[in-house]
Amino acid sequence: MTVYCISDTTLVICRFFKIKTVWRGTTTHHFLHTPKMTAHTAAKDQRFLVFFDFDETIINENSDDAVVRALPGQQLPDWLKNSYREGHYNEHMQKVLAYMADEGVTEDSIHSVVEKIPPAPGLLNLFQYLQSHQQDFEIVVVSDANMYFIETWLERAGVRHLIQKIFTNPASFDATGRLVLLPFHSHSCSRCPNNMCKQMILREYLASRQKKCGGSPFQRVFYIGDGANDICPSLALGPRDTAFPRRDFPMHRLLLRMQQSQAAKFKANIVPWVSGDDVVDCLKTIMAER
């Protein structure tokens, strides 16, 4: 039997870089836009890799739930809700999007709803901090949402240029106006939904970056998430790395349960977050150690 050992980290909360603007009726924060660094520059200079989940991590709700607001009645019929099978969420969302198309929901309506999803607390402050240290941080999004939702939102927020790579389920509108969703890949991991294992993605990305750089490309890896499917990739982190579970969300609760049961070994540091500013505090401490 393996044992989980999770280290405690004291959080000192403060607030940074607050420049108010309008986010479709919501107070948020705006960035200065700078050109995205080239892959050559990133490979040469960046020392830290940050993985972000999307739903309820970058944004403050589940995009698949939010998009239902584009329906005339803003909710799904019971027969469709009840058709979900555990571990087959991607298939379920394919049915949801097909139903929405049948109900006359247009691309413009979906685009508008996705753009209006609010960011998670402090996450735009965190992106602004990462932007101000682009020479140190490479940013990757890994999500079981879909490419259309993620790119739409990131573009609207003005942060798409900060993201080196997005790993998510393919999605695009076909000639009939339907948003067609596909699975990301197949895998044999028993912990993950059938369409995506985030640990497999994380390991393959690190291996490809290491091969490209001719050695270990990053001093530390950070994983920021909220859900149960963010546990699996966090298991691949090492003792110098940090997992950031959103406090009181499934990822955090599962890690606490693992800590209490000591059922397996968890190598990374654990820093729960309520606001993206909590993550900024931790990163600033790590940056100061250099």
PDB file of C-alpha atoms in Angstrom:
ATOM      1  CA  MET A   1       0.000   0.000   0.000  1.00  0.00           C
ATOM      2  CA  THR A   2       1.298   3.433  -0.948  1.00  0.00           C
ATOM      3  CA  VAL A   3       1.101   6.425   1.409  1.00  0.00           C
ATOM      4  CA  TYR A   4       0.194  10.022   0.587  1.00  0.00           C
ATOM      5  CA  CYS A   5       2.409  12.661   2.166  1.00  0.00           C
ATOM      6  CA  ILE A   6       1.051  16.140   1.568  1.00  0.00           C
ATOM      7  CA  SER A   7       3.028  19.105   2.828  1.00  0.00           C
ATOM      8  CA  ASP A   8       1.323  22.130   4.427  1.00  0.00           C
ATOM      9  CA  THR A   9       1.850  25.579   3.013  1.00  0.00           C
ATOM     10  CA  THR A  10       0.885  28.768   4.801  1.00  0.00           C
ATOM     11  CA  LEU A  11      -0.877  31.237   2.563  1.00  0.00           C
ATOM     12  CA  VAL A  12      -0.434  34.967   2.977  1.00  0.00           C
ATOM     13  CA  ILE A  13      -3.162  36.680   0.986  1.00  0.00           C
ATOM     14  CA  CYS A  14      -2.673  40.050  -0.648  1.00  0.00           C
ATOM     15  CA  ARG A  15      -3.910  41.808  -3.773  1.00  0.00           C
ATOM     16  CA  PHE A  16      -1.956  42.933  -6.845  1.00  0.00           C
ATOM     17  CA  PHE A  17      -2.279  44.807 -10.111  1.00  0.00           C
ATOM     18  CA  LYS A  18      -5.939  45.815  -9.836  1.00  0.00           C
ATOM     19  CA  ILE A  19      -6.945  47.922 -12.801  1.00  0.00           C
ATOM     20  CA  LYS A  20     -10.748  48.054 -13.142  1.00  0.00           C
ATOM     21  CA  THR A  21     -12.549  47.788 -16.456  1.00  0.00           C
ATOM     22  CA  VAL A  22     -15.842  46.359 -17.690  1.00  0.00           C
ATOM     23  CA  TRP A  23     -16.416  42.646 -18.306  1.00  0.00           C
ATOM     24  CA  ARG A  24     -19.914  42.624 -19.753  1.00  0.00           C
ATOM     25  CA  GLY A  25     -21.406  44.114 -16.585  1.00  0.00           C
ATOM     26  CA  THR A  26     -18.889  42.568 -14.207  1.00  0.00           C
ATOM     27  CA  THR A  27     -15.839  44.138 -12.545  1.00  0.00           C
ATOM     28  CA  THR A  28     -12.683  42.480 -13.792  1.00  0.00           C
ATOM     29  CA  HIS A  29      -9.106  43.330 -14.696  1.00  0.00           C
ATOM     30  CA  HIS A  30      -7.486  44.327 -17.942  1.00  0.00           C
ATOM     31  CA  PHE A  31      -4.021  43.526 -19.261  1.00  0.00           C
ATOM     32  CA  LEU A  32      -1.454  45.265 -21.307  1.00  0.00           C
ATOM     33  CA  HIS A  33      -1.050  43.147 -24.422  1.00  0.00           C
ATOM     34  CA  THR A  34       2.463  42.122 -25.339  1.00  0.00           C
ATOM     35  CA  PRO A  35       3.591  39.949 -28.246  1.00  0.00           C
ATOM     36  CA  LYS A  36       3.679  36.249 -27.554  1.00  0.00           C
ATOM     37  CA  MET A  37       7.188  34.903 -27.151  1.00  0.00           C
ATOM     38  CA  THR A  38       8.486  32.590 -29.822  1.00  0.00           C
ATOM     39  CA  ALA A  39       8.909  28.892 -29.122  1.00  0.00           C
ATOM     40  CA  HIS A  40      12.661  29.380 -29.376  1.00  0.00           C
ATOM     41  CA  THR A  41      12.639  32.014 -26.642  1.00  0.00           C
ATOM     42  CA  ALA A  42      10.367  29.913 -24.434  1.00  0.00           C
ATOM     43  CA  ALA A  43      12.509  26.809 -24.767  1.00  0.00           C
ATOM     44  CA  LYS A  44      15.642  28.737 -23.972  1.00  0.00           C
ATOM     45  CA  ASP A  45      14.566  30.922 -21.069  1.00  0.00           C
ATOM     46  CA  GLN A  46      11.446  29.728 -19.249  1.00  0.00           C
ATOM     47  CA  ARG A  47      12.099  27.869 -16.031  1.00  0.00           C
ATOM     48  CA  PHE A  48       8.582  27.102 -14.777  1.00  0.00           C
ATOM     49  CA  LEU A  49       5.648  25.318 -16.418  1.00  0.00           C
ATOM     50  CA  VAL A  50       2.079  26.147 -15.357  1.00  0.00           C
ATOM     51  CA  PHE A  51      -0.809  23.830 -16.256  1.00  0.00           C
ATOM     52  CA  PHE A  52      -4.302  25.308 -15.961  1.00  0.00           C
ATOM     53  CA  ASP A  53      -7.606  23.518 -15.966  1.00  0.00           C
ATOM     54  CA  PHE A  54     -10.378  25.651 -17.533  1.00  0.00           C
ATOM     55  CA  ASP A  55     -13.855  25.028 -16.090  1.00  0.00           C
ATOM     56  CA  GLU A  56     -14.204  26.395 -12.531  1.00  0.00           C
ATOM     57  CA  THR A  57     -10.495  27.215 -12.546  1.00  0.00           C
ATOM     58  CA  ILE A  58      -9.906  29.888 -15.163  1.00  0.00           C
ATOM     59  CA  ILE A  59     -13.627  30.564 -15.436  1.00  0.00           C
ATOM     60  CA  ASN A  60     -15.946  30.547 -12.437  1.00  0.00           C
ATOM     61  CA  GLU A  61     -18.411  27.927 -13.667  1.00  0.00           C
ATOM     62  CA  ASN A  62     -18.645  24.915 -15.950  1.00  0.00           C
ATOM     63  CA  SER A  63     -18.771  26.071 -19.568  1.00  0.00           C
ATOM     64  CA  ASP A  64     -20.896  23.062 -20.547  1.00  0.00           C
ATOM     65  CA  ASP A  65     -23.524  24.134 -18.000  1.00  0.00           C
ATOM     66  CA  ALA A  66     -23.237  27.801 -18.958  1.00  0.00           C
ATOM     67  CA  VAL A  67     -23.826  27.204 -22.678  1.00  0.00           C
ATOM     68  CA  VAL A  68     -27.282  25.800 -21.911  1.00  0.00           C
ATOM     69  CA  ARG A  69     -28.340  29.402 -21.229  1.00  0.00           C
ATOM     70  CA  ALA A  70     -28.336  29.862 -25.018  1.00  0.00           C
ATOM     71  CA  LEU A  71     -31.431  27.632 -25.236  1.00  0.00           C
ATOM     72  CA  PRO A  72     -34.817  29.376 -25.416  1.00  0.00           C
ATOM     73  CA  GLY A  73     -35.826  27.866 -22.052  1.00  0.00           C
ATOM     74  CA  GLN A  74     -32.256  27.972 -20.672  1.00  0.00           C
ATOM     75  CA  GLN A  75     -32.415  24.358 -19.510  1.00  0.00           C
ATOM     76  CA  LEU A  76     -32.200  20.819 -20.843  1.00  0.00           C
ATOM     77  CA  PRO A  77     -35.144  18.406 -20.867  1.00  0.00           C
ATOM     78  CA  ASP A  78     -35.076  15.682 -18.217  1.00  0.00           C
ATOM     79  CA  TRP A  79     -34.675  12.902 -20.764  1.00  0.00           C
ATOM     80  CA  LEU A  80     -31.416  14.463 -21.948  1.00  0.00           C
ATOM     81  CA  LYS A  81     -30.116  15.169 -18.448  1.00  0.00           C
ATOM     82  CA  ASN A  82     -30.814  11.561 -17.466  1.00  0.00           C
ATOM     83  CA  SER A  83     -28.995  10.138 -20.490  1.00  0.00           C
ATOM     84  CA  TYR A  84     -25.569  10.802 -18.951  1.00  0.00           C
ATOM     85  CA  ARG A  85     -23.427   7.731 -18.199  1.00  0.00           C
ATOM     86  CA  GLU A  86     -20.541   7.868 -15.715  1.00  0.00           C
ATOM     87  CA  GLY A  87     -17.207   8.286 -17.496  1.00  0.00           C
ATOM     88  CA  HIS A  88     -18.870   9.219 -20.807  1.00  0.00           C
ATOM     89  CA  TYR A  89     -19.382  12.949 -20.384  1.00  0.00           C
ATOM     90  CA  ASN A  90     -17.963  13.788 -23.811  1.00  0.00           C
ATOM     91  CA  GLU A  91     -20.618  11.614 -25.437  1.00  0.00           C
ATOM     92  CA  HIS A  92     -23.276  13.308 -23.317  1.00  0.00           C
ATOM     93  CA  MET A  93     -22.155  16.776 -24.443  1.00  0.00           C
ATOM     94  CA  GLN A  94     -22.257  15.645 -28.069  1.00  0.00           C
ATOM     95  CA  LYS A  95     -25.955  14.929 -27.534  1.00  0.00           C
ATOM     96  CA  VAL A  96     -26.478  18.254 -25.746  1.00  0.00           C
ATOM     97  CA  LEU A  97     -24.910  20.243 -28.586  1.00  0.00           C
ATOM     98  CA  ALA A  98     -26.919  18.313 -31.180  1.00  0.00           C
ATOM     99  CA  TYR A  99     -30.099  19.057 -29.239  1.00  0.00           C
ATOM    100  CA  MET A 100     -29.200  22.748 -29.062  1.00  0.00           C
ATOM    101  CA  ALA A 101     -28.729  22.864 -32.835  1.00  0.00           C
ATOM    102  CA  ASP A 102     -32.105  21.170 -33.318  1.00  0.00           C
ATOM    103  CA  GLU A 103     -33.639  23.842 -31.091  1.00  0.00           C
ATOM    104  CA  GLY A 104     -32.279  26.561 -33.356  1.00  0.00           C
ATOM    105  CA  VAL A 105     -29.419  27.803 -31.169  1.00  0.00           C
ATOM    106  CA  THR A 106     -26.956  29.657 -33.392  1.00  0.00           C
ATOM    107  CA  GLU A 107     -23.194  30.027 -33.273  1.00  0.00           C
ATOM    108  CA  ASP A 108     -23.612  33.693 -32.368  1.00  0.00           C
ATOM    109  CA  SER A 109     -25.770  32.772 -29.365  1.00  0.00           C
ATOM    110  CA  ILE A 110     -23.260  30.207 -28.115  1.00  0.00           C
ATOM    111  CA  HIS A 111     -20.361  32.593 -28.688  1.00  0.00           C
ATOM    112  CA  SER A 112     -22.135  35.338 -26.720  1.00  0.00           C
ATOM    113  CA  VAL A 113     -22.936  33.090 -23.760  1.00  0.00           C
ATOM    114  CA  VAL A 114     -19.376  31.747 -23.550  1.00  0.00           C
ATOM    115  CA  GLU A 115     -17.865  35.242 -23.690  1.00  0.00           C
ATOM    116  CA  LYS A 116     -19.993  36.327 -20.729  1.00  0.00           C
ATOM    117  CA  ILE A 117     -18.850  33.565 -18.350  1.00  0.00           C
ATOM    118  CA  PRO A 118     -17.114  35.324 -15.444  1.00  0.00           C
ATOM    119  CA  PRO A 119     -13.492  34.551 -14.561  1.00  0.00           C
ATOM    120  CA  ALA A 120     -12.724  32.774 -11.303  1.00  0.00           C
ATOM    121  CA  PRO A 121     -11.800  35.189  -8.482  1.00  0.00           C
ATOM    122  CA  GLY A 122      -8.343  36.672  -8.962  1.00  0.00           C
ATOM    123  CA  LEU A 123      -7.527  34.586 -12.036  1.00  0.00           C
ATOM    124  CA  LEU A 124      -7.040  37.617 -14.254  1.00  0.00           C
ATOM    125  CA  ASN A 125      -4.663  39.025 -11.637  1.00  0.00           C
ATOM    126  CA  LEU A 126      -2.769  35.742 -11.860  1.00  0.00           C
ATOM    127  CA  PHE A 127      -2.591  35.980 -15.652  1.00  0.00           C
ATOM    128  CA  GLN A 128      -1.343  39.528 -15.365  1.00  0.00           C
ATOM    129  CA  TYR A 129       1.399  38.385 -12.995  1.00  0.00           C
ATOM    130  CA  LEU A 130       2.371  35.598 -15.389  1.00  0.00           C
ATOM    131  CA  GLN A 131       2.386  38.062 -18.272  1.00  0.00           C
ATOM    132  CA  SER A 132       4.767  40.327 -16.373  1.00  0.00           C
ATOM    133  CA  HIS A 133       7.121  37.333 -15.969  1.00  0.00           C
ATOM    134  CA  GLN A 134       6.739  35.698 -19.385  1.00  0.00           C
ATOM    135  CA  GLN A 135      10.461  35.008 -19.475  1.00  0.00           C
ATOM    136  CA  ASP A 136      10.019  32.639 -16.507  1.00  0.00           C
ATOM    137  CA  PHE A 137       6.660  30.892 -17.076  1.00  0.00           C
ATOM    138  CA  GLU A 138       5.325  28.706 -19.865  1.00  0.00           C
ATOM    139  CA  ILE A 139       1.536  28.303 -19.692  1.00  0.00           C
ATOM    140  CA  VAL A 140      -0.510  25.322 -20.893  1.00  0.00           C
ATOM    141  CA  VAL A 141      -4.261  24.697 -20.630  1.00  0.00           C
ATOM    142  CA  VAL A 142      -5.475  21.111 -20.241  1.00  0.00           C
ATOM    143  CA  SER A 143      -9.240  20.751 -20.047  1.00  0.00           C
ATOM    144  CA  ASP A 144     -12.126  18.365 -20.685  1.00  0.00           C
ATOM    145  CA  ALA A 145     -14.166  21.282 -22.083  1.00  0.00           C
ATOM    146  CA  ASN A 146     -13.639  21.967 -25.782  1.00  0.00           C
ATOM    147  CA  MET A 147     -11.491  24.099 -28.061  1.00  0.00           C
ATOM    148  CA  TYR A 148     -14.288  26.388 -29.219  1.00  0.00           C
ATOM    149  CA  PHE A 149     -15.358  27.388 -25.687  1.00  0.00           C
ATOM    150  CA  ILE A 150     -11.798  27.822 -24.429  1.00  0.00           C
ATOM    151  CA  GLU A 151     -10.455  29.859 -27.334  1.00  0.00           C
ATOM    152  CA  THR A 152     -13.589  32.026 -27.423  1.00  0.00           C
ATOM    153  CA  TRP A 153     -13.254  32.874 -23.748  1.00  0.00           C
ATOM    154  CA  LEU A 154      -9.492  33.395 -23.735  1.00  0.00           C
ATOM    155  CA  GLU A 155      -9.698  35.695 -26.755  1.00  0.00           C
ATOM    156  CA  ARG A 156     -12.466  37.741 -25.126  1.00  0.00           C
ATOM    157  CA  ALA A 157     -10.427  38.003 -21.902  1.00  0.00           C
ATOM    158  CA  GLY A 158      -7.362  39.145 -23.827  1.00  0.00           C
ATOM    159  CA  VAL A 159      -5.109  36.364 -22.530  1.00  0.00           C
ATOM    160  CA  ARG A 160      -4.959  33.903 -25.453  1.00  0.00           C
ATOM    161  CA  HIS A 161      -1.505  35.180 -26.426  1.00  0.00           C
ATOM    162  CA  LEU A 162      -0.127  33.978 -23.078  1.00  0.00           C
ATOM    163  CA  ILE A 163      -1.026  30.320 -23.681  1.00  0.00           C
ATOM    164  CA  GLN A 164       1.661  28.166 -25.293  1.00  0.00           C
ATOM    165  CA  LYS A 165      -0.605  25.158 -25.878  1.00  0.00           C
ATOM    166  CA  ILE A 166      -4.229  24.069 -25.317  1.00  0.00           C
ATOM    167  CA  PHE A 167      -5.064  20.393 -24.829  1.00  0.00           C
ATOM    168  CA  THR A 168      -8.816  19.829 -25.018  1.00  0.00           C
ATOM    169  CA  ASN A 169     -11.568  18.138 -26.997  1.00  0.00           C
ATOM    170  CA  PRO A 170     -11.845  19.295 -30.634  1.00  0.00           C
ATOM    171  CA  ALA A 171     -14.998  21.266 -31.455  1.00  0.00           C
ATOM    172  CA  SER A 172     -16.069  23.293 -34.484  1.00  0.00           C
ATOM    173  CA  PHE A 173     -19.257  24.295 -36.277  1.00  0.00           C
ATOM    174  CA  ASP A 174     -20.262  22.257 -39.316  1.00  0.00           C
ATOM    175  CA  ALA A 175     -22.106  23.462 -42.421  1.00  0.00           C
ATOM    176  CA  THR A 176     -25.502  23.025 -40.718  1.00  0.00           C
ATOM    177  CA  GLY A 177     -24.545  25.317 -37.819  1.00  0.00           C
ATOM    178  CA  ARG A 178     -24.114  22.536 -35.273  1.00  0.00           C
ATOM    179  CA  LEU A 179     -21.159  22.599 -32.876  1.00  0.00           C
ATOM    180  CA  VAL A 180     -19.597  19.177 -33.375  1.00  0.00           C
ATOM    181  CA  LEU A 181     -17.624  17.838 -30.413  1.00  0.00           C
ATOM    182  CA  LEU A 182     -15.086  15.002 -30.580  1.00  0.00           C
ATOM    183  CA  PRO A 183     -13.074  13.128 -27.922  1.00  0.00           C
ATOM    184  CA  PHE A 184      -9.484  14.240 -27.365  1.00  0.00           C
ATOM    185  CA  HIS A 185      -7.912  10.766 -27.378  1.00  0.00           C
ATOM    186  CA  SER A 186      -8.288   7.209 -26.141  1.00  0.00           C
ATOM    187  CA  HIS A 187      -6.359   5.771 -23.204  1.00  0.00           C
ATOM    188  CA  SER A 188      -6.284   2.922 -20.690  1.00  0.00           C
ATOM    189  CA  CYS A 189      -6.288   4.928 -17.425  1.00  0.00           C
ATOM    190  CA  SER A 190      -8.998   3.607 -15.098  1.00  0.00           C
ATOM    191  CA  ARG A 191      -9.130   6.863 -13.099  1.00  0.00           C
ATOM    192  CA  CYS A 192     -10.155   9.136 -15.975  1.00  0.00           C
ATOM    193  CA  PRO A 193     -13.120   9.647 -18.322  1.00  0.00           C
ATOM    194  CA  ASN A 194     -12.861   7.636 -21.518  1.00  0.00           C
ATOM    195  CA  ASN A 195     -11.997  10.636 -23.714  1.00  0.00           C
ATOM    196  CA  MET A 196      -9.164  12.218 -21.734  1.00  0.00           C
ATOM    197  CA  CYS A 197      -6.415  11.333 -19.262  1.00  0.00           C
ATOM    198  CA  LYS A 198      -4.748  14.546 -18.169  1.00  0.00           C
ATOM    199  CA  GLN A 199      -1.773  12.728 -16.653  1.00  0.00           C
ATOM    200  CA  MET A 200      -1.007  11.160 -20.019  1.00  0.00           C
ATOM    201  CA  ILE A 201      -1.126  14.631 -21.602  1.00  0.00           C
ATOM    202  CA  LEU A 202       1.096  16.131 -18.905  1.00  0.00           C
ATOM    203  CA  ARG A 203       3.702  13.361 -19.147  1.00  0.00           C
ATOM    204  CA  GLU A 204       3.819  13.466 -22.945  1.00  0.00           C
ATOM    205  CA  TYR A 205       4.149  17.246 -22.986  1.00  0.00           C
ATOM    206  CA  LEU A 206       7.008  17.199 -20.471  1.00  0.00           C
ATOM    207  CA  ALA A 207       8.746  14.445 -22.438  1.00  0.00           C
ATOM    208  CA  SER A 208       8.420  16.368 -25.722  1.00  0.00           C
ATOM    209  CA  ARG A 209       9.723  19.585 -24.157  1.00  0.00           C
ATOM    210  CA  GLN A 210      12.620  17.717 -22.576  1.00  0.00           C
ATOM    211  CA  LYS A 211      13.527  16.150 -25.917  1.00  0.00           C
ATOM    212  CA  LYS A 212      13.329  19.521 -27.648  1.00  0.00           C
ATOM    213  CA  CYS A 213      15.552  21.181 -25.052  1.00  0.00           C
ATOM    214  CA  GLY A 214      18.053  18.344 -24.807  1.00  0.00           C
ATOM    215  CA  GLY A 215      17.481  17.965 -21.064  1.00  0.00           C
ATOM    216  CA  SER A 216      15.021  18.845 -18.316  1.00  0.00           C
ATOM    217  CA  PRO A 217      13.411  22.084 -19.550  1.00  0.00           C
ATOM    218  CA  PHE A 218      11.705  23.196 -16.334  1.00  0.00           C
ATOM    219  CA  GLN A 219      12.856  23.604 -12.751  1.00  0.00           C
ATOM    220  CA  ARG A 220       9.306  23.253 -11.420  1.00  0.00           C
ATOM    221  CA  VAL A 221       5.835  22.360 -12.641  1.00  0.00           C
ATOM    222  CA  PHE A 222       2.625  23.875 -11.257  1.00  0.00           C
ATOM    223  CA  TYR A 223      -0.861  22.426 -11.740  1.00  0.00           C
ATOM    224  CA  ILE A 224      -3.920  24.618 -11.046  1.00  0.00           C
ATOM    225  CA  GLY A 225      -7.297  22.885 -10.992  1.00  0.00           C
ATOM    226  CA  ASP A 226     -10.522  22.157  -9.176  1.00  0.00           C
ATOM    227  CA  GLY A 227     -12.063  18.860 -10.251  1.00  0.00           C
ATOM    228  CA  ALA A 228     -11.727  15.147  -9.597  1.00  0.00           C
ATOM    229  CA  ASN A 229     -10.089  14.690 -13.030  1.00  0.00           C
ATOM    230  CA  ASP A 230      -7.280  17.029 -11.900  1.00  0.00           C
ATOM    231  CA  ILE A 231      -6.081  14.453  -9.352  1.00  0.00           C
ATOM    232  CA  CYS A 232      -4.625  12.106 -11.953  1.00  0.00           C
ATOM    233  CA  PRO A 233      -2.210  14.628 -13.530  1.00  0.00           C
ATOM    234  CA  SER A 234      -1.209  15.860 -10.080  1.00  0.00           C
ATOM    235  CA  LEU A 235       0.009  12.349  -9.257  1.00  0.00           C
ATOM    236  CA  ALA A 236       2.750  12.809 -11.861  1.00  0.00           C
ATOM    237  CA  LEU A 237       4.197  15.880 -10.121  1.00  0.00           C
ATOM    238  CA  GLY A 238       7.490  15.665  -8.230  1.00  0.00           C
ATOM    239  CA  PRO A 239       8.593  16.949  -4.800  1.00  0.00           C
ATOM    240  CA  ARG A 240       9.670  20.347  -6.177  1.00  0.00           C
ATOM    241  CA  ASP A 241       6.359  20.811  -7.989  1.00  0.00           C
ATOM    242  CA  THR A 242       3.093  22.238  -6.637  1.00  0.00           C
ATOM    243  CA  ALA A 243      -0.549  21.283  -7.063  1.00  0.00           C
ATOM    244  CA  PHE A 244      -3.013  24.139  -6.546  1.00  0.00           C
ATOM    245  CA  PRO A 245      -6.498  22.700  -5.824  1.00  0.00           C
ATOM    246  CA  ARG A 246      -9.386  25.162  -5.573  1.00  0.00           C
ATOM    247  CA  ARG A 247     -10.357  25.160  -1.901  1.00  0.00           C
ATOM    248  CA  ASP A 248     -13.479  23.110  -1.018  1.00  0.00           C
ATOM    249  CA  PHE A 249     -13.870  21.860  -4.600  1.00  0.00           C
ATOM    250  CA  PRO A 250     -13.619  18.141  -5.524  1.00  0.00           C
ATOM    251  CA  MET A 251      -9.851  18.143  -6.171  1.00  0.00           C
ATOM    252  CA  HIS A 252      -9.182  19.682  -2.760  1.00  0.00           C
ATOM    253  CA  ARG A 253     -11.598  17.361  -0.941  1.00  0.00           C
ATOM    254  CA  LEU A 254     -10.090  14.284  -2.582  1.00  0.00           C
ATOM    255  CA  LEU A 255      -6.561  15.365  -1.676  1.00  0.00           C
ATOM    256  CA  LEU A 256      -7.627  15.905   1.935  1.00  0.00           C
ATOM    257  CA  ARG A 257      -9.175  12.438   1.970  1.00  0.00           C
ATOM    258  CA  MET A 258      -5.957  10.964   0.596  1.00  0.00           C
ATOM    259  CA  GLN A 259      -3.996  12.817   3.250  1.00  0.00           C
ATOM    260  CA  GLN A 260      -6.219  11.436   6.007  1.00  0.00           C
ATOM    261  CA  SER A 261      -6.226   7.863   4.727  1.00  0.00           C
ATOM    262  CA  GLN A 262      -2.527   7.891   3.773  1.00  0.00           C
ATOM    263  CA  ALA A 263      -3.552   5.461   1.039  1.00  0.00           C
ATOM    264  CA  ALA A 264      -0.912   6.382  -1.505  1.00  0.00           C
ATOM    265  CA  LYS A 265       2.138   8.531  -2.066  1.00  0.00           C
ATOM    266  CA  PHE A 266       1.686  12.118  -3.253  1.00  0.00           C
ATOM    267  CA  LYS A 267       4.986  13.850  -3.966  1.00  0.00           C
ATOM    268  CA  ALA A 268       4.040  17.431  -4.821  1.00  0.00           C
ATOM    269  CA  ASN A 269       3.399  20.346  -2.489  1.00  0.00           C
ATOM    270  CA  ILE A 270      -0.271  21.255  -2.033  1.00  0.00           C
ATOM    271  CA  VAL A 271      -1.428  24.885  -1.929  1.00  0.00           C
ATOM    272  CA  PRO A 272      -5.226  25.352  -1.859  1.00  0.00           C
ATOM    273  CA  TRP A 273      -6.510  28.543  -3.452  1.00  0.00           C
ATOM    274  CA  VAL A 274      -9.628  30.658  -3.119  1.00  0.00           C
ATOM    275  CA  SER A 275      -8.399  33.454  -5.382  1.00  0.00           C
ATOM    276  CA  GLY A 276      -5.773  33.575  -8.099  1.00  0.00           C
ATOM    277  CA  ASP A 277      -3.991  36.036  -5.825  1.00  0.00           C
ATOM    278  CA  ASP A 278      -3.220  33.085  -3.519  1.00  0.00           C
ATOM    279  CA  VAL A 279      -1.352  31.440  -6.390  1.00  0.00           C
ATOM    280  CA  VAL A 280       0.467  34.706  -7.112  1.00  0.00           C
ATOM    281  CA  ASP A 281       1.658  34.825  -3.481  1.00  0.00           C
ATOM    282  CA  CYS A 282       3.116  31.329  -3.764  1.00  0.00           C
ATOM    283  CA  LEU A 283       4.777  32.014  -7.116  1.00  0.00           C
ATOM    284  CA  LYS A 284       6.305  35.247  -5.824  1.00  0.00           C
ATOM    285  CA  THR A 285       7.825  33.322  -2.913  1.00  0.00           C
ATOM    286  CA  ILE A 286       9.285  30.735  -5.287  1.00  0.00           C
ATOM    287  CA  MET A 287      10.613  33.440  -7.606  1.00  0.00           C
ATOM    288  CA  ALA A 288      12.306  35.119  -4.645  1.00  0.00           C
ATOM    289  CA  GLU A 289      14.212  31.887  -3.891  1.00  0.00           C
ATOM    290  CA  ARG A 290      16.250  32.063  -7.102  1.00  0.00           C
TER     291      ARG A 290
END
